[in-house]
DNA sequence: GTCTATACACGGATAGAC
DNA sequence: GTCTATCCGTGTATAGAC
């Protein structure tokens, strides 16, 4: 009947489509029928792979958080100086924003608690904890001033996160990595010993 | 019939109720019937005062943005030093967060574009422009280092905004004003000349 | 201006054939 | 595993009495 070829990995197709639609229009503005149309697949197929619309969002969320955790861990777990590792995290976040804005947007922007009520706030998720741990380590080493941990994390990572939000909202024109160096230096200076 | 007294200002009642429900459960998780129930008013009354659910959100948004603009303007338009005025903005934001978390949350957190599609992103709204202007002035005066304006704004106001988000998400226990001084000093140091 | 009752569309989810 | 057709609850909005 239909001309379309079967997708080799329908689950992936559904997730990718949902991610694009969710970030562009918002979870509640996308019906499962929209996903069906965009992915050129049937409702039945979707509900075969996922029990509910919410479970699609949940799967996306879990995937993305764990990918991001992995990426950050990789960057952190080398033997460079703490400052270098922090800069590398900035760099990673900026590159992810440019290369996969939908993913970044879904993680950062989406108010997950509105559609994943049982999920704790993003900022308590692993990627953010890793950044916090980095700050802790810096204080223990003495390269960062002794400050409240949350406060110091906000000072160091608040600026790049804000830049990312602005970029995703279309309020910054140039790619973020162009501003990496001055931004990092300014943010670092706010907490450096 | 009903025991309830007529509210003197039903429009206000509707807006206040909607704000509370929207911030707590999210715009799309609240039906007009929920507002009706909570406000102890009839659907008819609601639709008498507002043409649509969306228009309630729009009215709320406009009110809050203009209140916030006013508050920031007041704080900025005195003759203190630029540093003092920036500190005062931090202070204002923190106090608003404590005293009117719903309002702050609605302005900062809500993804307005999901339900107010024609609205530009919050961060291009007047309150944020005022903060940016402040940074501009600081550079012109030479008290702030010459940096890209957006970048410097993110460095100065990114940290407090992040603290507010964390506080609203329940990830910070203590009232924000307690941390005003160390936070301001750290953020200021990142851009000070 | 406020009320109740109701229209009507939409969206999530299911049934059951292939 | 994928499809189409359909169910049914929910939610916005309207009608029309008071």
Short mmCIF file of C-alpha atoms (C1' of nucleotides) in Angstrom, two decimals:
data_model
loop_
_atom_site.label_atom_id
_atom_site.label_comp_id
_atom_site.label_asym_id
_atom_site.label_seq_id
_atom_site.Cartn_x
_atom_site.Cartn_y
_atom_site.Cartn_z
CA UNK A 1 0.00 0.00 0.00
CA UNK A 2 2.32 2.63 1.23
CA UNK A 3 5.39 3.59 -0.74
CA UNK A 4 7.57 4.17 2.26
CA UNK A 5 10.34 1.83 3.16
CA UNK A 6 10.36 0.28 6.57
CA UNK A 7 12.73 2.06 8.84
CA UNK A 8 15.49 -0.22 10.13
CA UNK A 9 15.11 1.02 13.70
CA UNK A 10 11.59 2.28 14.29
CA UNK A 11 12.21 2.95 17.92
CA UNK A 12 15.03 5.34 17.04
CA UNK A 13 12.90 6.94 14.35
CA UNK A 14 10.12 7.57 16.83
CA UNK A 15 12.47 9.02 19.41
CA UNK A 16 14.22 11.29 16.91
CA UNK A 17 10.96 12.53 15.51
CA UNK A 18 9.50 13.11 18.93
CA UNK A 19 12.59 15.01 20.03
CA UNK A 20 12.38 17.33 17.04
CA UNK A 21 8.68 17.97 17.50
CA UNK A 22 8.81 18.31 21.29
CA UNK A 23 11.60 20.85 21.21
CA UNK A 24 10.08 22.80 18.36
CA UNK A 25 6.47 22.92 19.47
CA UNK A 26 6.48 21.70 23.03
CA UNK A 27 5.33 18.38 24.42
CA UNK A 28 1.72 19.39 24.85
CA UNK A 29 1.44 20.93 21.42
CA UNK A 30 2.39 17.67 19.74
CA UNK A 31 -0.06 14.85 19.45
CA UNK A 32 0.93 11.27 18.87
CA UNK A 33 -0.76 11.76 15.53
CA UNK A 34 1.77 14.47 14.71
CA UNK A 35 4.58 12.09 15.45
CA UNK A 36 2.86 9.51 13.30
CA UNK A 37 2.61 11.90 10.37
CA UNK A 38 6.13 13.28 10.62
CA UNK A 39 7.75 9.91 11.07
CA UNK A 40 5.56 8.40 8.35
CA UNK A 41 4.70 5.46 10.52
CA UNK A 42 1.47 4.20 12.01
CA UNK A 43 -0.07 4.84 15.37
CA UNK A 44 -0.05 1.12 15.94
CA UNK A 45 3.70 0.96 15.44
CA UNK A 46 4.26 3.74 17.91
CA UNK A 47 2.15 2.10 20.56
CA UNK A 48 3.84 -1.16 19.88
CA UNK A 49 7.20 0.31 20.86
CA UNK A 50 6.02 2.60 23.64
CA UNK A 51 3.16 2.14 26.06
CA UNK A 52 2.27 5.83 26.13
CA UNK A 53 3.21 9.24 24.91
CA UNK A 54 4.72 10.03 28.27
CA UNK A 55 6.96 7.00 28.04
CA UNK A 56 8.43 8.41 24.82
CA UNK A 57 9.38 11.57 26.64
CA UNK A 58 10.78 9.55 29.51
CA UNK A 59 12.92 7.41 27.20
CA UNK A 60 14.21 10.55 25.48
CA UNK A 61 15.00 12.18 28.76
CA UNK A 62 16.86 9.17 30.12
CA UNK A 63 18.82 8.72 26.90
CA UNK A 64 19.89 12.31 26.74
CA UNK A 65 20.82 12.65 30.36
CA UNK A 66 22.92 9.53 30.22
CA UNK A 67 24.61 10.57 26.98
CA UNK A 68 25.42 13.91 28.46
CA UNK A 69 26.72 12.35 31.64
CA UNK A 70 28.96 10.14 29.60
CA UNK A 71 30.30 13.02 27.53
CA UNK A 72 31.04 15.07 30.62
CA UNK A 73 32.66 12.19 32.41
CA UNK A 74 34.93 11.59 29.45
CA UNK A 75 36.03 15.17 29.43
CA UNK A 76 36.59 15.28 33.16
CA UNK A 77 38.43 12.04 33.60
CA UNK A 78 41.75 12.95 32.22
CA UNK A 79 44.81 14.20 33.98
CA UNK A 80 44.75 17.83 33.01
CA UNK A 81 44.58 20.60 35.53
CA UNK A 82 41.28 21.45 37.10
CA UNK A 83 41.10 24.67 35.16
CA UNK A 84 41.65 22.79 31.91
CA UNK A 85 38.93 20.34 32.76
CA UNK A 86 36.48 23.07 33.57
CA UNK A 87 37.26 24.78 30.30
CA UNK A 88 36.75 21.49 28.52
CA UNK A 89 33.29 21.20 30.07
CA UNK A 90 32.38 24.67 28.81
CA UNK A 91 33.67 23.69 25.40
CA UNK A 92 31.71 20.46 25.37
CA UNK A 93 28.49 22.19 26.36
CA UNK A 94 28.95 24.82 23.67
CA UNK A 95 29.72 22.29 20.99
CA UNK A 96 26.76 20.17 21.93
CA UNK A 97 24.58 23.24 21.72
CA UNK A 98 25.72 23.94 18.19
CA UNK A 99 25.71 20.39 16.93
CA UNK A 100 22.61 19.07 18.63
CA UNK A 101 20.50 22.02 19.65
CA UNK A 102 17.37 19.90 19.94
CA UNK A 103 19.00 17.61 22.45
CA UNK A 104 20.42 20.46 24.43
CA UNK A 105 17.14 22.26 24.37
CA UNK A 106 15.22 19.24 25.55
CA UNK A 107 17.54 18.77 28.49
CA UNK A 108 17.91 22.37 29.50
CA UNK A 109 14.72 24.08 28.58
CA UNK A 110 11.93 21.63 28.85
CA UNK A 111 9.97 21.80 32.02
CA UNK A 112 10.08 18.08 32.46
CA UNK A 113 8.10 18.13 35.60
CA UNK A 114 5.11 19.26 33.66
CA UNK A 115 4.99 16.04 31.70
CA UNK A 116 7.20 13.76 33.77
CA UNK A 117 5.76 14.50 37.18
CA UNK A 118 7.77 11.90 39.01
CA UNK A 119 11.09 13.10 37.66
CA UNK A 120 13.26 15.21 39.96
CA UNK A 121 14.37 18.57 38.57
CA UNK A 122 17.00 18.35 35.85
CA UNK A 123 19.51 20.27 37.84
CA UNK A 124 19.78 17.49 40.34
CA UNK A 125 20.55 15.04 37.56
CA UNK A 126 23.94 13.53 37.03
CA UNK A 127 25.46 15.99 34.55
CA UNK A 128 24.91 18.82 36.97
CA UNK A 129 26.20 16.82 39.87
CA UNK A 130 29.38 16.13 37.93
CA UNK A 131 29.93 19.84 37.44
CA UNK A 132 29.38 20.41 41.09
CA UNK A 133 31.86 17.72 42.00
CA UNK A 134 34.39 19.46 39.82
CA UNK A 135 33.91 22.64 41.77
CA UNK A 136 34.24 20.75 45.01
CA UNK A 137 37.52 19.27 43.87
CA UNK A 138 38.76 22.73 42.95
CA UNK A 139 38.06 24.00 46.43
CA UNK A 140 39.74 21.03 48.05
CA UNK A 141 42.80 21.62 45.89
CA UNK A 142 42.76 25.26 46.79
CA UNK A 143 42.58 26.54 43.23
CA UNK A 144 39.07 27.82 43.90
CA UNK A 145 38.15 30.07 46.78
CA UNK A 146 36.27 28.50 49.65
CA UNK A 147 32.65 29.38 49.00
CA UNK A 148 29.33 27.70 49.40
CA UNK A 149 29.39 24.88 46.87
CA UNK A 150 26.10 25.70 45.23
CA UNK A 151 26.99 29.34 45.04
CA UNK A 152 30.36 28.67 43.45
CA UNK A 153 28.81 26.26 40.95
CA UNK A 154 26.27 28.90 40.00
CA UNK A 155 29.05 31.43 39.51
CA UNK A 156 31.14 29.16 37.35
CA UNK A 157 28.44 27.43 35.33
CA UNK A 158 25.67 30.01 35.48
CA UNK A 159 27.23 32.15 32.75
CA UNK A 160 27.70 29.41 30.14
CA UNK A 161 24.25 28.00 30.89
CA UNK A 162 22.79 31.44 30.38
CA UNK A 163 24.65 31.83 27.10
CA UNK A 164 23.28 28.50 25.96
CA UNK A 165 19.74 29.51 26.83
CA UNK A 166 20.11 32.74 24.92
CA UNK A 167 21.62 30.96 21.95
CA UNK A 168 18.84 28.38 21.88
CA UNK A 169 16.27 31.16 22.07
CA UNK A 170 17.83 32.74 19.00
CA UNK A 171 19.09 35.79 20.85
CA UNK A 172 22.73 35.15 20.07
CA UNK A 173 23.81 34.99 16.45
CA UNK A 174 27.34 33.65 16.55
CA UNK A 175 28.21 30.08 17.46
CA UNK A 176 29.02 29.84 21.14
CA UNK A 177 32.49 28.30 20.79
CA UNK A 178 33.68 31.62 19.35
CA UNK A 179 33.17 33.14 22.77
CA UNK A 180 34.53 30.26 24.75
CA UNK A 181 37.78 31.82 25.85
CA UNK A 182 36.61 35.21 27.13
CA UNK A 183 33.58 33.66 28.75
CA UNK A 184 35.55 31.00 30.51
CA UNK A 185 38.11 33.44 31.75
CA UNK A 186 35.47 35.76 33.16
CA UNK A 187 33.56 32.95 34.85
CA UNK A 188 36.71 31.38 36.19
CA UNK A 189 37.89 34.65 37.62
CA UNK A 190 34.73 34.89 39.70
CA UNK A 191 35.67 31.84 41.73
CA UNK A 192 39.40 31.44 41.30
CA UNK A 193 41.54 31.63 44.41
CA UNK B 1 -27.94 29.34 45.83
CA UNK B 2 -24.27 29.34 46.46
CA UNK B 3 -22.97 30.35 49.86
CA UNK B 4 -19.90 32.07 48.51
CA UNK B 5 -19.65 35.82 48.53
CA UNK B 6 -19.09 37.58 45.28
CA UNK B 7 -15.49 38.51 44.90
CA UNK B 8 -15.01 42.27 44.62
CA UNK B 9 -12.59 41.93 41.70
CA UNK B 10 -13.27 38.72 39.81
CA UNK B 11 -10.68 39.49 37.18
CA UNK B 12 -7.99 39.68 39.85
CA UNK B 13 -9.29 36.51 41.46
CA UNK B 14 -9.10 34.67 38.17
CA UNK B 15 -5.59 35.90 37.45
CA UNK B 16 -4.30 35.04 40.92
CA UNK B 17 -5.84 31.60 40.82
CA UNK B 18 -4.52 30.93 37.35
CA UNK B 19 -1.04 32.04 38.34
CA UNK B 20 -0.98 29.68 41.28
CA UNK B 21 -2.26 26.76 39.25
CA UNK B 22 -0.12 27.42 36.19
CA UNK B 23 3.09 27.63 38.16
CA UNK B 24 2.26 24.62 40.28
CA UNK B 25 1.00 22.25 37.63
CA UNK B 26 1.88 23.86 34.33
CA UNK B 27 -0.37 25.62 31.87
CA UNK B 28 -1.35 22.50 29.97
CA UNK B 29 -2.10 20.50 33.08
CA UNK B 30 -4.68 23.02 34.25
CA UNK B 31 -8.09 23.14 32.68
CA UNK B 32 -10.36 26.12 32.84
CA UNK B 33 -12.53 23.91 35.02
CA UNK B 34 -9.67 23.66 37.50
CA UNK B 35 -9.51 27.43 37.68
CA UNK B 36 -13.27 27.49 38.08
CA UNK B 37 -13.17 25.06 40.98
CA UNK B 38 -10.24 26.64 42.77
CA UNK B 39 -11.54 30.17 42.42
CA UNK B 40 -15.06 29.04 43.34
CA UNK B 41 -16.51 30.89 40.40
CA UNK B 42 -18.35 29.81 37.28
CA UNK B 43 -17.04 29.05 33.83
CA UNK B 44 -19.37 31.70 32.52
CA UNK B 45 -17.78 34.33 34.72
CA UNK B 46 -14.33 33.39 33.54
CA UNK B 47 -15.27 33.61 29.91
CA UNK B 48 -17.03 36.84 30.57
CA UNK B 49 -13.75 38.42 31.69
CA UNK B 50 -11.41 36.65 29.32
CA UNK B 51 -12.04 35.51 25.77
CA UNK B 52 -9.90 32.41 26.12
CA UNK B 53 -7.62 30.46 28.39
CA UNK B 54 -4.65 31.72 26.44
CA UNK B 55 -5.68 35.29 27.04
CA UNK B 56 -5.50 34.66 30.78
CA UNK B 57 -1.90 33.58 30.41
CA UNK B 58 -1.18 36.57 28.21
CA UNK B 59 -2.67 39.00 30.70
CA UNK B 60 -0.65 37.40 33.50
CA UNK B 61 2.50 37.56 31.48
CA UNK B 62 2.05 41.21 30.55
CA UNK B 63 1.21 42.18 34.11
CA UNK B 64 4.19 40.44 35.57
CA UNK B 65 6.69 41.65 33.03
CA UNK B 66 5.56 45.22 33.48
CA UNK B 67 5.60 44.97 37.28
CA UNK B 68 9.07 43.60 37.15
CA UNK B 69 10.22 46.26 34.75
CA UNK B 70 8.85 48.90 37.06
CA UNK B 71 10.57 47.42 40.08
CA UNK B 72 13.90 47.21 38.30
CA UNK B 73 13.60 50.70 36.92
CA UNK B 74 12.96 52.03 40.39
CA UNK B 75 16.03 50.36 41.73
CA UNK B 76 18.20 51.51 38.86
CA UNK B 77 17.14 55.09 38.66
CA UNK B 78 18.85 56.48 41.64
CA UNK B 79 22.18 58.16 41.91
CA UNK B 80 24.22 55.45 43.49
CA UNK B 81 27.29 53.99 41.91
CA UNK B 82 26.90 51.47 39.17
CA UNK B 83 28.11 48.72 41.45
CA UNK B 84 25.52 49.66 44.04
CA UNK B 85 22.78 49.62 41.47
CA UNK B 86 23.78 46.21 40.20
CA UNK B 87 23.81 44.89 43.72
CA UNK B 88 20.38 46.37 44.23
CA UNK B 89 19.09 44.49 41.20
CA UNK B 90 20.45 41.23 42.61
CA UNK B 91 18.78 42.05 45.89
CA UNK B 92 15.48 42.87 44.24
CA UNK B 93 15.46 39.65 42.25
CA UNK B 94 16.25 37.59 45.33
CA UNK B 95 13.59 39.25 47.40
CA UNK B 96 10.99 38.83 44.71
CA UNK B 97 11.89 35.18 44.51
CA UNK B 98 11.28 34.73 48.22
CA UNK B 99 8.17 36.86 48.48
CA UNK B 100 6.43 35.97 45.26
CA UNK B 101 7.87 32.71 44.04
CA UNK B 102 4.87 32.04 41.82
CA UNK B 103 5.35 35.27 39.95
CA UNK B 104 9.06 34.77 39.59
CA UNK B 105 8.55 31.23 38.46
CA UNK B 106 5.99 32.20 35.87
CA UNK B 107 8.31 34.80 34.40
CA UNK B 108 11.51 32.82 34.51
CA UNK B 109 10.58 29.22 34.13
CA UNK B 110 7.51 29.00 32.02
CA UNK B 111 8.15 28.22 28.42
CA UNK B 112 5.81 30.92 27.28
CA UNK B 113 6.33 30.21 23.66
CA UNK B 114 4.61 26.92 24.12
CA UNK B 115 1.37 28.58 25.00
CA UNK B 116 1.92 32.15 23.82
CA UNK B 117 3.35 31.39 20.42
CA UNK B 118 3.47 34.97 19.23
CA UNK B 119 5.40 36.19 22.25
CA UNK B 120 9.14 36.78 21.81
CA UNK B 121 11.39 34.95 24.28
CA UNK B 122 11.31 36.35 27.80
CA UNK B 123 14.93 37.23 27.75
CA UNK B 124 14.33 39.86 25.13
CA UNK B 125 11.68 41.46 27.34
CA UNK B 126 12.17 44.74 29.08
CA UNK B 127 13.49 43.56 32.47
CA UNK B 128 16.35 41.79 30.79
CA UNK B 129 17.05 44.71 28.51
CA UNK B 130 17.30 46.95 31.54
CA UNK B 131 19.95 44.71 33.04
CA UNK B 132 21.82 44.74 29.79
CA UNK B 133 21.70 48.52 29.65
CA UNK B 134 23.19 48.62 33.09
CA UNK B 135 26.11 46.54 31.91
CA UNK B 136 26.53 48.80 28.91
CA UNK B 137 26.68 51.81 31.14
CA UNK B 138 29.29 50.14 33.28
CA UNK B 139 31.50 49.56 30.29
CA UNK B 140 31.09 53.10 29.07
CA UNK B 141 32.07 54.35 32.51
CA UNK B 142 35.04 52.05 32.53
CA UNK B 143 34.11 50.26 35.75
CA UNK B 144 33.48 47.09 33.76
CA UNK B 145 35.96 45.56 31.39
CA UNK B 146 35.26 45.95 27.70
CA UNK B 147 33.65 42.68 26.68
CA UNK B 148 30.92 41.59 24.37
CA UNK B 149 27.75 42.99 25.91
CA UNK B 150 25.79 39.77 25.89
CA UNK B 151 28.71 37.87 27.29
CA UNK B 152 29.24 40.32 30.11
CA UNK B 153 25.54 40.33 30.94
CA UNK B 154 25.58 36.56 31.12
CA UNK B 155 28.58 36.66 33.44
CA UNK B 156 27.05 39.19 35.76
CA UNK B 157 23.43 38.03 35.80
CA UNK B 158 23.85 34.38 34.90
CA UNK B 159 24.85 33.40 38.43
CA UNK B 160 21.92 35.01 40.25
CA UNK B 161 19.47 33.73 37.65
CA UNK B 162 20.86 30.27 38.13
CA UNK B 163 20.52 30.58 41.90
CA UNK B 164 16.91 31.62 41.46
CA UNK B 165 16.18 28.66 39.25
CA UNK B 166 17.72 26.30 41.76
CA UNK B 167 15.82 27.92 44.61
CA UNK B 168 12.51 27.71 42.75
CA UNK B 169 13.21 24.07 41.96
CA UNK B 170 13.65 23.40 45.66
CA UNK B 171 17.33 22.62 45.39
CA UNK B 172 18.42 25.43 47.66
CA UNK B 173 17.14 25.50 51.20
CA UNK B 174 18.11 28.90 52.54
CA UNK B 175 16.51 32.12 51.40
CA UNK B 176 18.57 33.66 48.62
CA UNK B 177 19.13 37.05 50.24
CA UNK B 178 21.38 35.31 52.77
CA UNK B 179 23.83 34.68 49.97
CA UNK B 180 23.50 38.03 48.32
CA UNK B 181 26.84 39.46 49.31
CA UNK B 182 29.21 36.63 48.41
CA UNK B 183 27.31 35.93 45.22
CA UNK B 184 27.35 39.50 44.11
CA UNK B 185 31.01 39.89 44.83
CA UNK B 186 31.92 36.79 42.87
CA UNK B 187 29.77 37.73 39.89
CA UNK B 188 30.98 41.32 39.94
CA UNK B 189 34.58 40.24 40.02
CA UNK B 190 34.09 38.32 36.78
CA UNK B 191 33.43 41.51 34.83
CA UNK B 192 34.92 44.30 36.94
CA UNK B 193 37.68 46.35 35.38
"C1'" DG C 1 -22.47 39.73 35.23
"C1'" DT C 2 -23.00 35.28 36.76
"C1'" DC C 3 -24.90 30.89 36.32
"C1'" DT C 4 -25.71 25.74 34.29
"C1'" DA C 5 -25.87 22.83 30.62
"C1'" DT C 6 -24.07 21.43 26.55
"C1'" DA C 7 -21.79 21.41 21.96
"C1'" DC C 8 -17.87 19.94 19.57
"C1'" DA C 9 -13.15 18.91 18.59
"C1'" DC C 10 -9.11 16.78 19.78
"C1'" DG C 11 -6.00 13.57 21.52
"C1'" DG C 12 -4.47 9.39 23.86
"C1'" DA C 13 -5.14 4.87 23.66
"C1'" DT C 14 -7.21 0.21 22.06
"C1'" DA C 15 -9.00 -3.51 18.91
"C1'" DG C 16 -8.26 -6.57 15.82
"C1'" DA C 17 -7.06 -7.56 10.77
"C1'" DC C 18 -3.05 -8.61 8.14
"C1'" DG D 1 5.35 -5.86 13.97
"C1'" DT D 2 2.69 -2.88 11.42
"C1'" DC D 3 -1.60 -1.32 9.86
"C1'" DT D 4 -6.56 1.16 9.98
"C1'" DA D 5 -10.52 2.26 12.29
"C1'" DT D 6 -12.56 3.61 16.31
"C1'" DC D 7 -13.53 4.44 21.15
"C1'" DC D 8 -14.01 7.59 24.80
"C1'" DG D 9 -12.49 10.90 28.09
"C1'" DT D 10 -11.22 15.60 28.52
"C1'" DG D 11 -11.11 20.35 27.64
"C1'" DT D 12 -12.21 24.71 25.39
"C1'" DA D 13 -15.69 27.40 24.38
"C1'" DT D 14 -20.75 28.73 23.60
"C1'" DA D 15 -25.85 29.23 24.49
"C1'" DG D 16 -29.12 31.06 26.82
"C1'" DA D 17 -31.66 31.46 31.43
"C1'" DC D 18 -31.59 34.35 35.45
#
